[in-house]
PDB file of C-alpha atoms in Angstrom:
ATOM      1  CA  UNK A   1     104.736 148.979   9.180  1.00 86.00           C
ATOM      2  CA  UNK A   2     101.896 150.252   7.486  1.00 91.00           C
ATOM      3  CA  UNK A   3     100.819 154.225   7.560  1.00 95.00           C
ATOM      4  CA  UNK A   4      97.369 155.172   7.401  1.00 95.00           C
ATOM      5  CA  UNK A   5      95.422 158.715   7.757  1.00 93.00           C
ATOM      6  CA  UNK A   6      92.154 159.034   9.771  1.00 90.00           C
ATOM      7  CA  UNK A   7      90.008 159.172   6.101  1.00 89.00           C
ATOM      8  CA  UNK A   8      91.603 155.644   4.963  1.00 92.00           C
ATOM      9  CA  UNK A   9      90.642 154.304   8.655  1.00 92.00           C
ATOM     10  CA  UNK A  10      87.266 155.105   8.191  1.00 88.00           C
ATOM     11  CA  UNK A  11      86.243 153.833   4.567  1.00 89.00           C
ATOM     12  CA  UNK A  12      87.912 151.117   5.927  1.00 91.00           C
ATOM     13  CA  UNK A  13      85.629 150.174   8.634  1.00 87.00           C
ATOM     14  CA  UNK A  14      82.657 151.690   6.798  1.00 82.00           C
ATOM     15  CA  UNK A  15      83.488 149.178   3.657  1.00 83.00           C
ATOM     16  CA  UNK A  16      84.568 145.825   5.724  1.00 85.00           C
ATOM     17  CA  UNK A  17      82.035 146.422   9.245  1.00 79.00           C
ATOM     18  CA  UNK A  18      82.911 146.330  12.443  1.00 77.00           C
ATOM     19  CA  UNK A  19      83.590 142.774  13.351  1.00 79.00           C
ATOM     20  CA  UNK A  20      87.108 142.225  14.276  1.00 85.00           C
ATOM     21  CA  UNK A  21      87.497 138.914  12.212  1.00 84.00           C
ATOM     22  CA  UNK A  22      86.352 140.408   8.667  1.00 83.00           C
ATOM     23  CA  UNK A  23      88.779 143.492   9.579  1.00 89.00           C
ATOM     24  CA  UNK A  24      91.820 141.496  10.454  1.00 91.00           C
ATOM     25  CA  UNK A  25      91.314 139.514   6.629  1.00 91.00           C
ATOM     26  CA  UNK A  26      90.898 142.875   4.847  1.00 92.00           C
ATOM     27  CA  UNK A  27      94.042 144.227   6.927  1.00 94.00           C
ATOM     28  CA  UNK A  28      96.135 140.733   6.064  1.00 94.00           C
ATOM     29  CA  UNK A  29      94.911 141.523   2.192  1.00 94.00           C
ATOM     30  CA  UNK A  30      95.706 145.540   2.189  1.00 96.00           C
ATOM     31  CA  UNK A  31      99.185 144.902   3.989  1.00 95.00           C
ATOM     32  CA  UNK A  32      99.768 142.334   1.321  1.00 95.00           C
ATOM     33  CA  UNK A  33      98.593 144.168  -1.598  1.00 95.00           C
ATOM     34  CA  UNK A  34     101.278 146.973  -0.108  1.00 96.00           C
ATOM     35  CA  UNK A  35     103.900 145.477  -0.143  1.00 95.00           C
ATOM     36  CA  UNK A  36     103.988 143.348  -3.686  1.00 95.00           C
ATOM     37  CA  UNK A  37     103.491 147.337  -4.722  1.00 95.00           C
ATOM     38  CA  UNK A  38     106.591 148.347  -2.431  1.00 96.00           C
ATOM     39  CA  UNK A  39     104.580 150.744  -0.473  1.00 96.00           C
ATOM     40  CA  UNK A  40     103.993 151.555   3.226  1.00 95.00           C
ATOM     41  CA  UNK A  41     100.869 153.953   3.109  1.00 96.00           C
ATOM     42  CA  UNK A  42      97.441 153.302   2.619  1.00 96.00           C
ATOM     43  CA  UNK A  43      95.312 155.105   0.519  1.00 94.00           C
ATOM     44  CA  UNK A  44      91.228 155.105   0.126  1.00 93.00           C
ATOM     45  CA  UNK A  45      92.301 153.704  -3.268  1.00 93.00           C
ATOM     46  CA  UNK A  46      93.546 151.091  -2.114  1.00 95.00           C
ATOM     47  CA  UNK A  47      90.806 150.149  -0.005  1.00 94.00           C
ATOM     48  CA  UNK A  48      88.223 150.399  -2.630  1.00 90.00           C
ATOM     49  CA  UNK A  49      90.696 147.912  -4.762  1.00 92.00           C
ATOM     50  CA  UNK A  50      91.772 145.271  -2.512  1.00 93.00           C
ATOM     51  CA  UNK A  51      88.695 144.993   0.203  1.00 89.00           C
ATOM     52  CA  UNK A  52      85.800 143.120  -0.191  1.00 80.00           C
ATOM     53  CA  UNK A  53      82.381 145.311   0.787  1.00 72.00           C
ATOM     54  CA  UNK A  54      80.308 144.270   3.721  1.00 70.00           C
ATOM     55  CA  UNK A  55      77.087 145.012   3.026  1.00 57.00           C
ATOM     56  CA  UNK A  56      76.155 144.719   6.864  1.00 53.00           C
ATOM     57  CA  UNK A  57      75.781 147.896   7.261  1.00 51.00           C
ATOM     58  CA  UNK A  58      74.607 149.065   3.918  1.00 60.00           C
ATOM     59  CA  UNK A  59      70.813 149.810   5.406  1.00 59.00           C
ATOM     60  CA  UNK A  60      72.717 152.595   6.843  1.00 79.00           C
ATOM     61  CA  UNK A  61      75.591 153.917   5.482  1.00 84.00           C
ATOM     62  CA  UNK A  62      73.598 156.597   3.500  1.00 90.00           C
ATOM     63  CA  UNK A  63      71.779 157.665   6.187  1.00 91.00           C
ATOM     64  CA  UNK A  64      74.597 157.979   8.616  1.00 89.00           C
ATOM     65  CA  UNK A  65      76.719 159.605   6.136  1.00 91.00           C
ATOM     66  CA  UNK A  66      73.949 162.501   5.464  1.00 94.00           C
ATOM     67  CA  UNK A  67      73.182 162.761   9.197  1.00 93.00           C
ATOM     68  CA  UNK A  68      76.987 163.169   9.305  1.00 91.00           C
ATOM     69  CA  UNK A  69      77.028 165.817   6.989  1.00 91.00           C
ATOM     70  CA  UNK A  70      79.912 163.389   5.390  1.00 91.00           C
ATOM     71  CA  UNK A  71      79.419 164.284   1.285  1.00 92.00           C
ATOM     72  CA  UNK A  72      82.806 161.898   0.184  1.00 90.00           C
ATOM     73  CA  UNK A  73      80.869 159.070   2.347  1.00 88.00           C
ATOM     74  CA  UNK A  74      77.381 159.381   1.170  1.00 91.00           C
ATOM     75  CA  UNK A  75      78.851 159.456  -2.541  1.00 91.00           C
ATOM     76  CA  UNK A  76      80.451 156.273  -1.646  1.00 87.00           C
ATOM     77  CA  UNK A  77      77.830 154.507  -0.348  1.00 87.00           C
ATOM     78  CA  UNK A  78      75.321 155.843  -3.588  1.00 89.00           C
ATOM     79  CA  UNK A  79      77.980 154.577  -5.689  1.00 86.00           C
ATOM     80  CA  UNK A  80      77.876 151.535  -4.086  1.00 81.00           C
ATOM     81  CA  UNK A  81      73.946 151.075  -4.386  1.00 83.00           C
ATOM     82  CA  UNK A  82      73.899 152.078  -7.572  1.00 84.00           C
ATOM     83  CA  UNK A  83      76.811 148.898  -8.824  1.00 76.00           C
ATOM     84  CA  UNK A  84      74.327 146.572  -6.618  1.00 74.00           C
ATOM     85  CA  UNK A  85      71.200 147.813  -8.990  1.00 81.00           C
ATOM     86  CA  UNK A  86      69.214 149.368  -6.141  1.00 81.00           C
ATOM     87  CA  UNK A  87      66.850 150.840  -7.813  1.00 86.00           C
ATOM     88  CA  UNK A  88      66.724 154.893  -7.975  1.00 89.00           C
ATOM     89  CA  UNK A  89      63.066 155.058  -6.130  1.00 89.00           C
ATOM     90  CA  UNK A  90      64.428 152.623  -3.383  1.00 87.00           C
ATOM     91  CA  UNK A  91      67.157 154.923  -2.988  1.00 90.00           C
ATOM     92  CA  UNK A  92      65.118 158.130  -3.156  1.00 92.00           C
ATOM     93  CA  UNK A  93      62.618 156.496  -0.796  1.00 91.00           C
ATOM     94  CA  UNK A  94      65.414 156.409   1.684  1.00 90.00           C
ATOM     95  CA  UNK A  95      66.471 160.158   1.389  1.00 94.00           C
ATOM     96  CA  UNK A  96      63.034 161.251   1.506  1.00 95.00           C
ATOM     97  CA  UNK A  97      62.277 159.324   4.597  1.00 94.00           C
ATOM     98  CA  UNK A  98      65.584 160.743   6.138  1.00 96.00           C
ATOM     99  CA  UNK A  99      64.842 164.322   6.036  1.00 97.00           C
ATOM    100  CA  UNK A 100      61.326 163.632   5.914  1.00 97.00           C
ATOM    101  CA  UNK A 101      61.940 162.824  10.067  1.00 97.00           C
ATOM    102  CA  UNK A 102      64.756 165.669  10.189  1.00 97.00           C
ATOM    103  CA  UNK A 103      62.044 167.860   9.213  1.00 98.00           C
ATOM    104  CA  UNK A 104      59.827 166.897  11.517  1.00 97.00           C
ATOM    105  CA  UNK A 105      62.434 166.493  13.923  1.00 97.00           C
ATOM    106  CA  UNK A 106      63.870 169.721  13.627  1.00 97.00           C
ATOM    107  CA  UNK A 107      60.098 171.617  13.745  1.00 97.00           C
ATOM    108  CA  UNK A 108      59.249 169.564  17.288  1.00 97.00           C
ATOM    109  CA  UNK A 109      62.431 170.651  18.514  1.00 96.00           C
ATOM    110  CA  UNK A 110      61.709 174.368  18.001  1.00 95.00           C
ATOM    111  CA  UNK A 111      58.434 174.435  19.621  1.00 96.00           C
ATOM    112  CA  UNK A 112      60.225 173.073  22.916  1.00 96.00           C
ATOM    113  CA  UNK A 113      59.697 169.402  22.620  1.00 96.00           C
ATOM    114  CA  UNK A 114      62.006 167.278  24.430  1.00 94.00           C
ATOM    115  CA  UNK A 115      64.130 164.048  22.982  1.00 94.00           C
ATOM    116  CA  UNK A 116      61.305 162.202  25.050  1.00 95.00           C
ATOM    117  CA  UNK A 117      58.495 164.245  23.115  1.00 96.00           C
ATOM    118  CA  UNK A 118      60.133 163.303  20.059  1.00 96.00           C
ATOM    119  CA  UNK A 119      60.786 159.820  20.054  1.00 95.00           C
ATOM    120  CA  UNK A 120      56.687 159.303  21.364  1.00 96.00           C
ATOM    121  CA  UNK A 121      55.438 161.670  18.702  1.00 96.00           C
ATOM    122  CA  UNK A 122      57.457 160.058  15.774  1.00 96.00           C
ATOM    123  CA  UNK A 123      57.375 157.206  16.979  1.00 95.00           C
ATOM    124  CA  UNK A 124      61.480 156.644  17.049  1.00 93.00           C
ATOM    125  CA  UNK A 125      63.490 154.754  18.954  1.00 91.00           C
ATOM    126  CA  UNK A 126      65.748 156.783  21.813  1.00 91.00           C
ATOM    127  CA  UNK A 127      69.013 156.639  19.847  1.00 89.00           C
ATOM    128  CA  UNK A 128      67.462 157.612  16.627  1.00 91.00           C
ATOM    129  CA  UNK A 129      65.770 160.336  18.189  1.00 93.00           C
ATOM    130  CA  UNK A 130      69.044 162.194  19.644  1.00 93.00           C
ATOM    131  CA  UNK A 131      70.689 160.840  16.382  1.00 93.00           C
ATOM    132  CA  UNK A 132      68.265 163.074  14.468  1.00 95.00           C
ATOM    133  CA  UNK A 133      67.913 165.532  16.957  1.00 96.00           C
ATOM    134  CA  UNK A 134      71.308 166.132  16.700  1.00 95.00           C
ATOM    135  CA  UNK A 135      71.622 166.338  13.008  1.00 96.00           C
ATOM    136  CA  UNK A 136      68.239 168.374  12.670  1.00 96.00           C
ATOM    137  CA  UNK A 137      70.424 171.105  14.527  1.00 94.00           C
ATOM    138  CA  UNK A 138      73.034 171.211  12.633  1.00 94.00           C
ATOM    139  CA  UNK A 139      71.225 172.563   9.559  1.00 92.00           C
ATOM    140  CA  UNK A 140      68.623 175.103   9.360  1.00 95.00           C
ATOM    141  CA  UNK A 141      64.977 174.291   8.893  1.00 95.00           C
ATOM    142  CA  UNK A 142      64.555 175.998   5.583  1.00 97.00           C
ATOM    143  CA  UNK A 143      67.279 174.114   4.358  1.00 96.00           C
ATOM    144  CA  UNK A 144      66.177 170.565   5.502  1.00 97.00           C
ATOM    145  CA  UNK A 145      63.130 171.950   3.680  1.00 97.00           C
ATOM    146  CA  UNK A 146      64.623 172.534   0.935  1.00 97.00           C
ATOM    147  CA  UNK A 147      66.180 168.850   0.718  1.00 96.00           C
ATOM    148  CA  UNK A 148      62.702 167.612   0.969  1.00 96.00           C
ATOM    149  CA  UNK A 149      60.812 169.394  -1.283  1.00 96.00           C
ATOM    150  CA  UNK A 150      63.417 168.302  -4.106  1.00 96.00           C
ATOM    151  CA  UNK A 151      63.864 164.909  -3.157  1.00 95.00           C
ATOM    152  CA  UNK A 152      59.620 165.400  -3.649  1.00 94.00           C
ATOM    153  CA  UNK A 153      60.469 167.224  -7.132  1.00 94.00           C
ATOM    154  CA  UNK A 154      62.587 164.225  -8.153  1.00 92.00           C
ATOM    155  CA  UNK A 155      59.953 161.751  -7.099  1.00 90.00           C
ATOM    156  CA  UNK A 156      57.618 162.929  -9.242  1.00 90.00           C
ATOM    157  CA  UNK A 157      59.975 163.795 -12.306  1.00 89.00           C
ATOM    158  CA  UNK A 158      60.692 160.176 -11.892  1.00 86.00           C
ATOM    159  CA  UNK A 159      57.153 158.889 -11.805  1.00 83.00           C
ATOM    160  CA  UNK A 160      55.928 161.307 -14.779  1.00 82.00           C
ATOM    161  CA  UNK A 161      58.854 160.622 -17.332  1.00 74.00           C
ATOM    162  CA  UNK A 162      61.483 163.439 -17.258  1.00 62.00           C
ATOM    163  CA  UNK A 163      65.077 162.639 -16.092  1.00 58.00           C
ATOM    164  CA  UNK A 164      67.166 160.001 -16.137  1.00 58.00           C
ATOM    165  CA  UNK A 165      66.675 157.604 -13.175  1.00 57.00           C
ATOM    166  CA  UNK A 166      69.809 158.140 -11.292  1.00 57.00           C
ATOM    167  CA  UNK A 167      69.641 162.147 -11.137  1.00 54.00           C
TER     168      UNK A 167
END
């Protein structure tokens, strides 16, 4: 038998993906991998040894991990981007966009629009609407400002010289 804690479980499926056939091969390796090493528990180490990363998902995993408010997964998955050379203005991009709509999102929101109202004024699908909607509350407005307006500070360090690329 094999232990595991809620955290492992989840870098788990958010390294591998979802699909039950890619899981069951990374499980077969991890259990293996466990016991040459004589151990029974599973660790996020372990994971980031032994698995191979799905990058099915990657188009998300940063965003899902900041609307999650999930810091340990977001640094993963900028780690990640950053060993598969995506470039710091691709990743930046992404960010901006992110609370760029949270922004947006959250401002709607607080002059009574609906999750109907949003999704037609922004333009989102349904899902990504609540998605945001939900995340939007979850943080005040002057501090999804605040993300912004440096993510626009870094943008244009980057594009006029000063700082290193991946800060």
């Amino acid at each position: 038998h094999i232990r595991a804690d809620g955290d492992s479980l989840r870098l788990l499926l958010a390294r591998c993906g979802h699909k039950m056939e890619e899981l069951s091969h990374e499980i077969d390796k991890l259990t293996a991998y466990l016991h040459e090493n004589r151990r029974d528990t599973l660790t996020p180490e372990d994971i980031r040894f032994v698995c191979v990363h799905n990058t099915e998902d990657d188009a998300f995993g940063l965003s899902n991990a900041l609307l999650a408010g999930n810091a340990a997964a977001a640094c993963d998955s900028l780690f990640d981007m950053k060993r598969r050379r995506v470039g710091p203005a691709v990743i930046l991009g992404s960010i901006s966009r992110l609370y760029g709509q949270l922004v947006a999102v959250r401002a709607l929101a607080g002059e009574g629009a609906s999750p109907a109202d949003i999704e037609s004024a922004l333009h989102l699908h349904s899902y990504t609407a609540r998605l945001y909607l939900r995340a939007a509350k979850q943080q005040s407005a002057e501090g999804l400002r605040h993300v912004l307006t440096r993510c626009c500070e870094l943008d244009l360090e980057s594009k006029s010289g000063g700082g290193s690329a991946y800060t």
